[in-house]
Coordinates of C-alpha atoms in Angstrom, one line a residue:
Chain A
M64 CA -10.5 5.8 -37.1
T65 CA -7.8 2.9 -37.1
T66 CA -4.7 5.0 -35.4
S67 CA -2.8 2.5 -33.2
P68 CA 0.4 4.6 -31.9
I69 CA 3.4 2.3 -30.9
R70 CA 3.1 1.6 -27.1
V71 CA 6.1 2.0 -25.2
L72 CA 7.2 1.1 -21.5
V73 CA 10.2 3.1 -20.6
A74 CA 11.4 1.6 -17.1
K75 CA 14.6 2.0 -15.3
P76 CA 15.3 -1.5 -13.2
G77 CA 18.1 -1.5 -10.7
L78 CA 19.2 0.8 -8.3
D79 CA 21.0 3.8 -10.2
G80 CA 19.0 6.9 -9.2
H81 CA 19.6 8.6 -12.5
D82 CA 16.7 9.1 -14.9
R83 CA 17.6 11.9 -17.3
G84 CA 18.3 9.7 -19.9
A85 CA 15.4 7.9 -20.0
K86 CA 13.5 10.9 -19.7
V87 CA 15.1 12.4 -22.7
I88 CA 13.9 9.2 -24.4
A89 CA 10.4 9.2 -23.1
R90 CA 10.1 13.0 -24.7
A91 CA 11.8 12.0 -28.0
L92 CA 9.7 8.9 -28.2
R93 CA 6.2 10.9 -27.8
D94 CA 7.6 13.7 -30.3
A95 CA 7.9 10.8 -32.5
G96 CA 4.2 9.9 -31.8
M97 CA 4.6 6.9 -29.7
E98 CA 2.5 6.5 -26.6
V99 CA 5.0 6.3 -23.6
I100 CA 4.2 4.8 -20.2
Y101 CA 7.0 6.1 -17.9
T102 CA 7.3 4.0 -14.8
G103 CA 10.3 6.0 -12.8
L104 CA 13.1 4.7 -10.6
R105 CA 14.1 1.7 -9.1
Q106 CA 11.9 -0.9 -10.9
T107 CA 12.3 -4.5 -10.0
P108 CA 12.0 -7.0 -13.2
E109 CA 8.8 -8.2 -11.6
M110 CA 7.3 -4.3 -11.9
I111 CA 8.2 -4.1 -15.0
A112 CA 6.8 -7.4 -16.7
E113 CA 3.2 -6.9 -14.8
A114 CA 3.5 -3.4 -15.9
A115 CA 4.2 -4.4 -19.6
L116 CA 1.3 -7.0 -19.3
Q117 CA -1.0 -4.6 -18.1
E118 CA -0.4 -1.5 -20.4
D119 CA -0.3 -4.1 -23.7
V120 CA 2.7 -2.4 -24.7
D121 CA 4.4 -3.1 -28.0
V122 CA 8.0 -2.4 -26.3
V123 CA 9.9 -2.4 -23.2
G124 CA 12.7 0.4 -23.1
L125 CA 15.2 -0.1 -20.0
S126 CA 17.5 1.9 -18.6
I127 CA 20.6 1.0 -16.9
L128 CA 23.5 2.6 -15.7
S129 CA 24.3 0.8 -13.1
G130 CA 26.4 -2.3 -15.0
A131 CA 24.0 -4.6 -14.0
H132 CA 22.8 -5.3 -17.2
N133 CA 23.8 -8.9 -17.5
A134 CA 21.8 -9.6 -14.2
L135 CA 18.3 -7.5 -14.8
V136 CA 18.0 -7.9 -18.7
P137 CA 17.6 -11.5 -18.6
K138 CA 15.5 -11.6 -15.8
V139 CA 13.1 -9.1 -17.6
M140 CA 13.2 -11.6 -20.7
D141 CA 12.6 -14.4 -18.6
L142 CA 9.2 -12.9 -16.8
L143 CA 8.4 -11.6 -20.2
K144 CA 8.1 -14.9 -21.6
G145 CA 6.8 -16.5 -18.5
K146 CA 3.5 -14.2 -19.0
G147 CA 3.3 -15.1 -22.5
L148 CA 4.4 -11.5 -24.1
N149 CA 6.9 -13.1 -26.5
D150 CA 5.9 -10.4 -29.1
V151 CA 7.1 -7.4 -26.5
R152 CA 10.4 -6.3 -28.2
V153 CA 13.0 -5.2 -25.3
F154 CA 15.6 -2.3 -26.1
L155 CA 18.3 -1.2 -23.8
G156 CA 19.5 2.2 -23.1
G157 CA 22.7 3.0 -20.8
I158 CA 26.5 2.1 -20.4
V159 CA 26.9 -1.6 -21.7
P160 CA 30.4 -2.7 -23.0
D161 CA 30.7 -3.7 -26.3
E162 CA 31.6 -7.2 -25.5
D163 CA 28.2 -7.8 -23.4
I164 CA 26.1 -6.4 -26.4
P165 CA 26.1 -10.0 -28.7
P166 CA 24.9 -12.2 -25.7
L167 CA 22.6 -9.7 -24.7
K168 CA 21.0 -9.9 -28.4
A169 CA 21.4 -13.8 -28.5
L170 CA 18.9 -13.5 -24.9
G171 CA 16.5 -11.5 -27.4
V172 CA 17.3 -7.9 -26.9
A173 CA 16.4 -5.8 -29.9
D174 CA 18.6 -3.1 -29.5
V175 CA 21.2 -1.7 -27.4
F176 CA 21.9 2.0 -27.2
G177 CA 25.3 3.6 -25.7
P178 CA 25.8 7.2 -24.5
G179 CA 25.7 9.6 -27.2
T180 CA 23.1 7.7 -29.2
S181 CA 21.2 10.1 -31.1
T182 CA 17.3 9.9 -30.5
D183 CA 16.4 9.8 -34.4
V184 CA 18.2 6.3 -34.2
I185 CA 16.4 5.0 -31.5
V186 CA 13.3 5.7 -32.7
E187 CA 13.9 4.7 -36.1
S188 CA 15.1 1.7 -34.9
I189 CA 11.9 1.2 -32.6
R190 CA 10.0 1.5 -36.1
K191 CA 11.6 -0.7 -37.8
T192 CA 11.4 -3.5 -35.4
I193 CA 7.9 -3.2 -34.6
R194 CA 6.9 -1.8 -38.1
K195 CA 3.1 -0.5 -37.5
Chain B
M7 CA -11.7 -19.7 -26.4
T8 CA -12.8 -16.5 -27.3
L9 CA -11.4 -13.2 -25.8
H10 CA -14.4 -12.4 -24.1
D11 CA -14.3 -15.5 -22.4
S12 CA -10.6 -15.7 -21.3
I13 CA -11.3 -12.3 -19.7
L14 CA -14.8 -13.6 -17.7
S15 CA -12.4 -16.5 -16.7
G16 CA -9.9 -14.1 -15.1
D17 CA -7.4 -13.7 -17.6
R18 CA -5.3 -10.0 -17.2
R19 CA -3.9 -10.3 -20.7
A20 CA -6.7 -11.0 -22.5
L21 CA -8.2 -7.9 -20.8
A22 CA -5.1 -5.5 -21.7
R23 CA -5.9 -6.9 -25.1
L24 CA -9.0 -6.0 -25.5
I25 CA -8.1 -2.3 -24.2
T26 CA -6.2 -2.1 -26.8
K27 CA -8.5 -3.6 -29.4
I28 CA -11.1 -0.9 -28.0
E29 CA -8.3 1.9 -28.2
N30 CA -7.6 1.4 -31.7
D31 CA -11.2 0.7 -32.7
Q32 CA -10.4 -2.7 -34.0
P33 CA -13.6 -4.6 -35.4
E34 CA -13.1 -7.5 -33.4
S35 CA -13.6 -5.2 -30.3
R36 CA -17.0 -4.6 -31.3
A37 CA -18.3 -8.3 -30.7
A38 CA -16.3 -8.7 -27.3
L39 CA -18.0 -5.5 -25.8
A40 CA -21.2 -6.4 -27.1
A41 CA -20.6 -10.0 -24.8
L42 CA -19.1 -8.3 -22.2
Y43 CA -21.9 -5.3 -22.0
P44 CA -24.4 -7.6 -19.9
R45 CA -21.7 -9.0 -17.2
G46 CA -20.9 -5.6 -16.0
G47 CA -23.1 -3.1 -13.8
R48 CA -21.7 -4.5 -10.8
A49 CA -18.6 -2.2 -9.9
Q50 CA -18.3 1.0 -8.1
V51 CA -17.1 3.7 -10.5
I52 CA -15.5 6.4 -8.7
G53 CA -13.8 9.4 -10.8
V54 CA -11.0 11.5 -9.3
T55 CA -10.3 14.9 -11.5
G56 CA -8.6 18.2 -10.4
A57 CA -5.7 20.6 -11.6
P58 CA -1.9 19.1 -12.2
G59 CA -0.2 18.6 -9.0
T60 CA -3.0 18.5 -6.8
G61 CA -2.1 14.6 -5.8
K62 CA -4.5 13.1 -7.9
S63 CA -2.2 9.7 -8.6
T64 CA -1.2 9.8 -5.1
L65 CA -4.5 9.8 -3.6
V66 CA -5.9 7.4 -6.0
S67 CA -2.8 5.0 -4.9
E68 CA -3.4 5.3 -1.1
M69 CA -7.5 4.6 -1.9
A70 CA -6.9 1.7 -3.8
K71 CA -4.5 0.3 -0.8
A72 CA -7.3 1.2 1.6
Y73 CA -9.7 -1.1 -0.7
R74 CA -7.5 -3.7 -1.2
R75 CA -7.5 -3.7 2.6
A76 CA -10.8 -4.4 2.7
A77 CA -10.5 -7.2 0.2
K78 CA -11.6 -5.4 -2.6
T79 CA -10.5 -5.8 -6.3
V80 CA -9.6 -2.4 -7.9
A81 CA -8.9 -1.5 -11.4
I82 CA -7.4 2.0 -12.3
I83 CA -7.3 3.8 -15.3
A84 CA -5.3 6.5 -15.6
V85 CA -5.7 9.1 -18.3
D86 CA -3.1 11.5 -19.6
P87 CA -3.5 14.1 -22.6
T88 CA -2.1 13.4 -26.1
S89 CA 0.1 15.8 -27.9
P90 CA -2.1 17.4 -30.4
F91 CA 1.0 17.9 -32.7
T92 CA 2.7 14.7 -32.8
G93 CA 0.0 12.0 -31.5
G94 CA 2.4 10.8 -28.9
A95 CA 1.8 11.0 -25.3
I96 CA 4.0 10.5 -21.9
L97 CA 1.4 8.4 -19.2
G98 CA 3.4 9.1 -16.1
D99 CA 0.4 8.0 -13.3
R100 CA 2.3 4.5 -12.6
I101 CA 5.1 6.8 -11.3
R102 CA 3.0 7.3 -8.3
M103 CA 1.3 3.9 -7.7
R104 CA 4.6 1.6 -7.5
D105 CA 3.4 0.3 -4.2
L106 CA 0.6 -1.5 -5.9
S107 CA 2.8 -3.1 -7.7
G108 CA 3.1 -7.1 -7.7
D109 CA -0.8 -7.2 -6.1
D110 CA -3.2 -9.3 -8.1
G111 CA -5.7 -7.7 -7.1
V112 CA -4.9 -4.5 -8.6
F113 CA -5.2 -3.7 -12.8
I114 CA -3.8 -0.3 -13.8
R115 CA -4.0 0.9 -17.3
S116 CA -2.7 4.1 -18.6
M117 CA -4.7 5.7 -21.3
A118 CA -4.1 8.7 -24.2
T119 CA -6.6 11.1 -24.5
R120 CA -6.3 10.6 -28.3
G121 CA -7.7 13.8 -29.2
S122 CA -10.7 13.6 -27.1
L123 CA -11.5 16.7 -24.9
G124 CA -13.3 16.8 -21.5
G125 CA -10.8 15.0 -19.5
L126 CA -11.0 11.4 -20.6
A127 CA -10.0 9.3 -23.4
R128 CA -12.0 8.4 -26.2
A129 CA -12.7 5.0 -25.5
T130 CA -13.1 5.3 -21.4
D131 CA -16.7 4.3 -21.4
E132 CA -16.0 1.4 -23.5
V133 CA -13.0 0.4 -21.1
V134 CA -14.8 1.1 -17.9
A135 CA -17.3 -1.6 -19.1
V136 CA -15.3 -4.7 -19.8
V137 CA -13.1 -4.0 -16.8
D138 CA -16.5 -3.8 -14.7
A139 CA -17.2 -7.5 -16.6
A140 CA -14.0 -8.5 -15.7
G141 CA -15.2 -8.4 -12.2
F142 CA -13.5 -5.8 -10.2
D143 CA -15.1 -4.3 -7.3
V144 CA -14.0 -1.0 -7.6
I145 CA -13.3 1.5 -10.6
M146 CA -11.2 4.3 -10.3
I147 CA -10.8 6.9 -12.8
E148 CA -8.2 9.6 -12.9
T149 CA -8.7 12.3 -15.5
V150 CA -6.4 14.5 -17.3
G151 CA -5.0 17.3 -15.0
A152 CA -6.2 20.2 -17.1
G153 CA -8.3 22.3 -14.4
Q154 CA -11.8 23.9 -15.4
S155 CA -13.9 22.2 -18.0
E156 CA -13.4 17.9 -17.9
V157 CA -16.9 17.2 -16.7
D158 CA -17.2 14.4 -18.9
I159 CA -15.9 12.2 -15.5
A160 CA -19.1 13.1 -13.7
R161 CA -21.4 11.4 -16.6
L162 CA -19.3 8.1 -15.8
A163 CA -18.6 7.9 -12.5
H164 CA -21.4 7.1 -10.0
T165 CA -19.4 9.3 -7.6
T166 CA -16.8 12.1 -8.7
L167 CA -14.0 13.6 -6.6
V168 CA -12.4 17.0 -7.1
V169 CA -9.3 17.3 -5.5
E170 CA -7.8 20.8 -4.4
A171 CA -4.6 21.6 -3.1
P172 CA -3.9 25.0 -1.0
G173 CA -2.3 27.9 -3.0
L174 CA -3.9 27.0 -6.3
G175 CA -6.2 30.4 -6.5
D176 CA -8.8 32.8 -4.5
D177 CA -12.2 31.7 -3.8
V178 CA -13.0 33.2 -7.6
Q179 CA -11.5 30.4 -8.7
A180 CA -13.6 28.2 -6.3
I181 CA -16.7 29.9 -7.5
K182 CA -16.1 29.6 -11.1
A183 CA -18.6 27.6 -13.0
G184 CA -17.4 24.0 -14.0
I185 CA -15.3 21.6 -12.0
L186 CA -16.5 22.2 -8.5
E187 CA -20.0 21.9 -9.9
I188 CA -19.2 18.4 -10.6
A189 CA -17.9 17.2 -7.3
D190 CA -19.6 15.0 -4.9
V191 CA -16.8 14.7 -2.5
L192 CA -14.3 17.5 -2.7
V193 CA -10.7 16.7 -1.4
L194 CA -8.5 19.5 -0.2
N195 CA -5.3 17.6 -0.4
K196 CA -1.7 18.6 0.8
A197 CA -3.7 19.8 4.0
D198 CA -0.3 20.0 5.7
L199 CA 1.0 23.0 4.0
P200 CA 0.4 26.7 4.6
G201 CA -3.1 28.0 3.3
A202 CA -4.8 24.7 3.8
E203 CA -7.4 26.4 6.3
A204 CA -8.1 29.5 3.9
A205 CA -8.2 27.0 1.1
T206 CA -11.1 25.3 2.8
R207 CA -12.7 28.1 4.4
A208 CA -13.4 29.5 0.5
L209 CA -14.4 25.8 -0.6
R210 CA -17.2 25.5 2.2
G211 CA -18.3 29.3 1.4
M212 CA -18.7 28.2 -2.3
L213 CA -20.3 25.1 -1.4
M214 CA -23.2 26.8 0.8
L215 CA -24.0 28.8 -2.1
A216 CA -24.7 25.6 -4.1
H217 CA -28.4 24.4 -4.1
T218 CA -28.2 20.8 -4.2
Q219 CA -29.6 17.8 -2.1
W220 CA -26.6 16.0 -1.6
D221 CA -24.5 17.9 0.9
V222 CA -21.1 18.1 -0.4
P223 CA -18.6 16.8 2.4
I224 CA -14.9 18.7 1.9
C225 CA -12.2 16.1 3.3
E226 CA -8.8 17.4 4.3
T227 CA -6.2 14.9 3.1
V228 CA -2.3 14.4 3.2
A229 CA -2.3 11.8 0.5
A230 CA 1.6 11.2 0.6
E231 CA 1.5 10.3 4.2
G232 CA -2.1 8.4 3.6
K233 CA -3.9 11.0 6.1
G234 CA -7.4 11.3 5.6
V235 CA -7.9 8.6 3.0
A236 CA -10.3 6.7 5.5
E237 CA -12.1 9.9 5.5
V238 CA -12.7 10.0 1.6
I239 CA -13.5 6.7 1.6
A240 CA -16.2 7.0 4.3
A241 CA -17.6 10.1 2.1
I242 CA -17.7 8.1 -1.1
D243 CA -19.4 5.3 0.6
R244 CA -22.2 7.7 2.0
H245 CA -22.7 9.1 -1.7
R246 CA -23.2 5.9 -2.6
N247 CA -25.9 5.0 -0.2
Y248 CA -27.5 8.3 -1.0
L249 CA -27.6 7.3 -4.5
L250 CA -29.1 4.3 -3.7
Q251 CA -31.9 5.6 -1.6
N252 CA -32.9 8.2 -4.0
D253 CA -33.0 6.2 -7.2
G254 CA -30.3 8.4 -8.0
M255 CA -28.1 5.7 -9.4
I256 CA -30.5 4.4 -11.8
Q257 CA -31.0 8.1 -13.1
R258 CA -27.5 8.1 -13.2
E259 CA -27.3 5.2 -15.3
R260 CA -29.9 6.6 -17.7
D261 CA -28.1 10.2 -17.8
R262 CA -24.6 8.0 -18.9
V263 CA -26.2 5.8 -21.5
R264 CA -28.2 8.3 -23.0
R265 CA -25.0 10.4 -24.0
Q266 CA -23.3 7.3 -24.5
L267 CA -25.9 5.9 -27.3
E268 CA -25.6 9.9 -28.5
N269 CA -22.1 9.9 -29.3
L270 CA -22.1 6.4 -30.7
A271 CA -24.8 7.2 -33.0
R272 CA -23.4 10.7 -34.0
D273 CA -19.8 9.0 -34.7
L274 CA -21.2 6.3 -36.7
L275 CA -23.9 9.0 -38.8
Y276 CA -20.5 11.1 -39.4
S277 CA -18.3 8.4 -40.4
R278 CA -21.3 7.1 -43.1
F279 CA -21.6 10.6 -44.0
I280 CA -17.8 11.2 -44.9
A281 CA -17.6 7.5 -46.5
A282 CA -20.7 8.5 -48.7
K283 CA -20.1 11.8 -49.8
R284 CA -16.2 12.5 -49.6
D285 CA -15.6 14.0 -52.8
E286 CA -18.8 16.7 -51.9
V287 CA -17.1 17.2 -48.9
D288 CA -13.7 18.3 -50.3
A289 CA -15.3 20.5 -52.7
A290 CA -16.7 21.9 -50.1
I291 CA -13.9 22.7 -47.9
E292 CA -12.4 24.5 -51.3
A293 CA -15.5 26.6 -51.4
V294 CA -15.9 27.5 -47.9
A295 CA -12.1 28.1 -47.7
S296 CA -12.2 30.7 -50.5
R297 CA -15.4 32.2 -49.4
Q298 CA -17.3 31.5 -52.3
R299 CA -19.5 29.7 -50.1
D300 CA -20.6 29.7 -46.2
P301 CA -20.5 26.8 -44.3
Y302 CA -24.1 26.8 -43.0
S303 CA -25.7 26.4 -46.3
V304 CA -23.0 24.0 -47.5
V305 CA -23.8 21.8 -44.3
D306 CA -27.6 21.9 -44.9
E307 CA -26.8 21.2 -48.8
L308 CA -24.9 18.4 -47.8
L309 CA -27.0 16.5 -45.3
K310 CA -30.3 16.9 -48.0

């Protein structure tokens, strides 16, 4: 048996208390055959990076609706690198203004998904990035 | 440094990586397992099972905090089910364990069952062996919350907790075979809810009918508030001492190893059989599916 499902950590950093979107994504990724570790609301970047290490995930999916992505995402990326998790790919979903996207991608964010993105597009993007 | 040397020197990332390789049955995991196995055998292994919603994850989290206060390191293996339709899984036990985040003395790993029945993941035995070798003092395994048949945990853990909650069923549920019979310690969680007294009474009545040497204690807890957790830990320690004094520990270990060897041998024989006879098996499937042959004589023939 050499089944190796893609492992994804779905996390909500920051203080916004609304995780319907993150749960919809978690469900869609599960239905696409991935193993989704769902960590719940109000995660600090430190909690996310530590969970990514312990769970040995391929992907971290961040859901941020508060507008704090420019503060939170670089912090998460730094901590992941600090733990040697350079091969973990980070995806961002939420309300992100267009002009913020290029600098986030320059930091190494694999893809950014705004409101209304079809879950198929997200699944496809993750599969293409991880190519398992 | 090899993967197993890194793990022995306390590298958490190496440990996480090896667990993935074991789960995926990658060839290099065998060598690391072989090197690590002799280094284990020191951890206290505790199983936690019970129906969904009884509060297993919350209880495990509170127990981990108590063990940390006693300066013991803790590894938690939390198992959730794989969807039989898509192969995917949502592993949500960490939600209730957020208080443990940021503590170097705690390692949490979520595992999907990947088709295994019985409440554990296929590779749980192996993962326990490496976490044990990595030097954790306490290993807690939280099973899938399926209900009445996840008895595998009793064969893997030294002490098995069965978590109940008020209002889940009448006393006939409590005397059904299976899950309650594997309990070394019974926990009635959410004991502040209406019906707790009746539930405890039903459990006690059921235990009075049991014929075991070990007197299974019933602990009432409100895990979300940390109430009763110290009593659960004391009960676990009493059970551990009981096992140590009555040769129960070595007997449990022998039973566990026997089952593990059986499973490993069965898997290996089966994969060799399939590799050698793939075409014959395909032909046999056609013959049986169309009712030209019966499965019993076909298997006899294939194994001749």
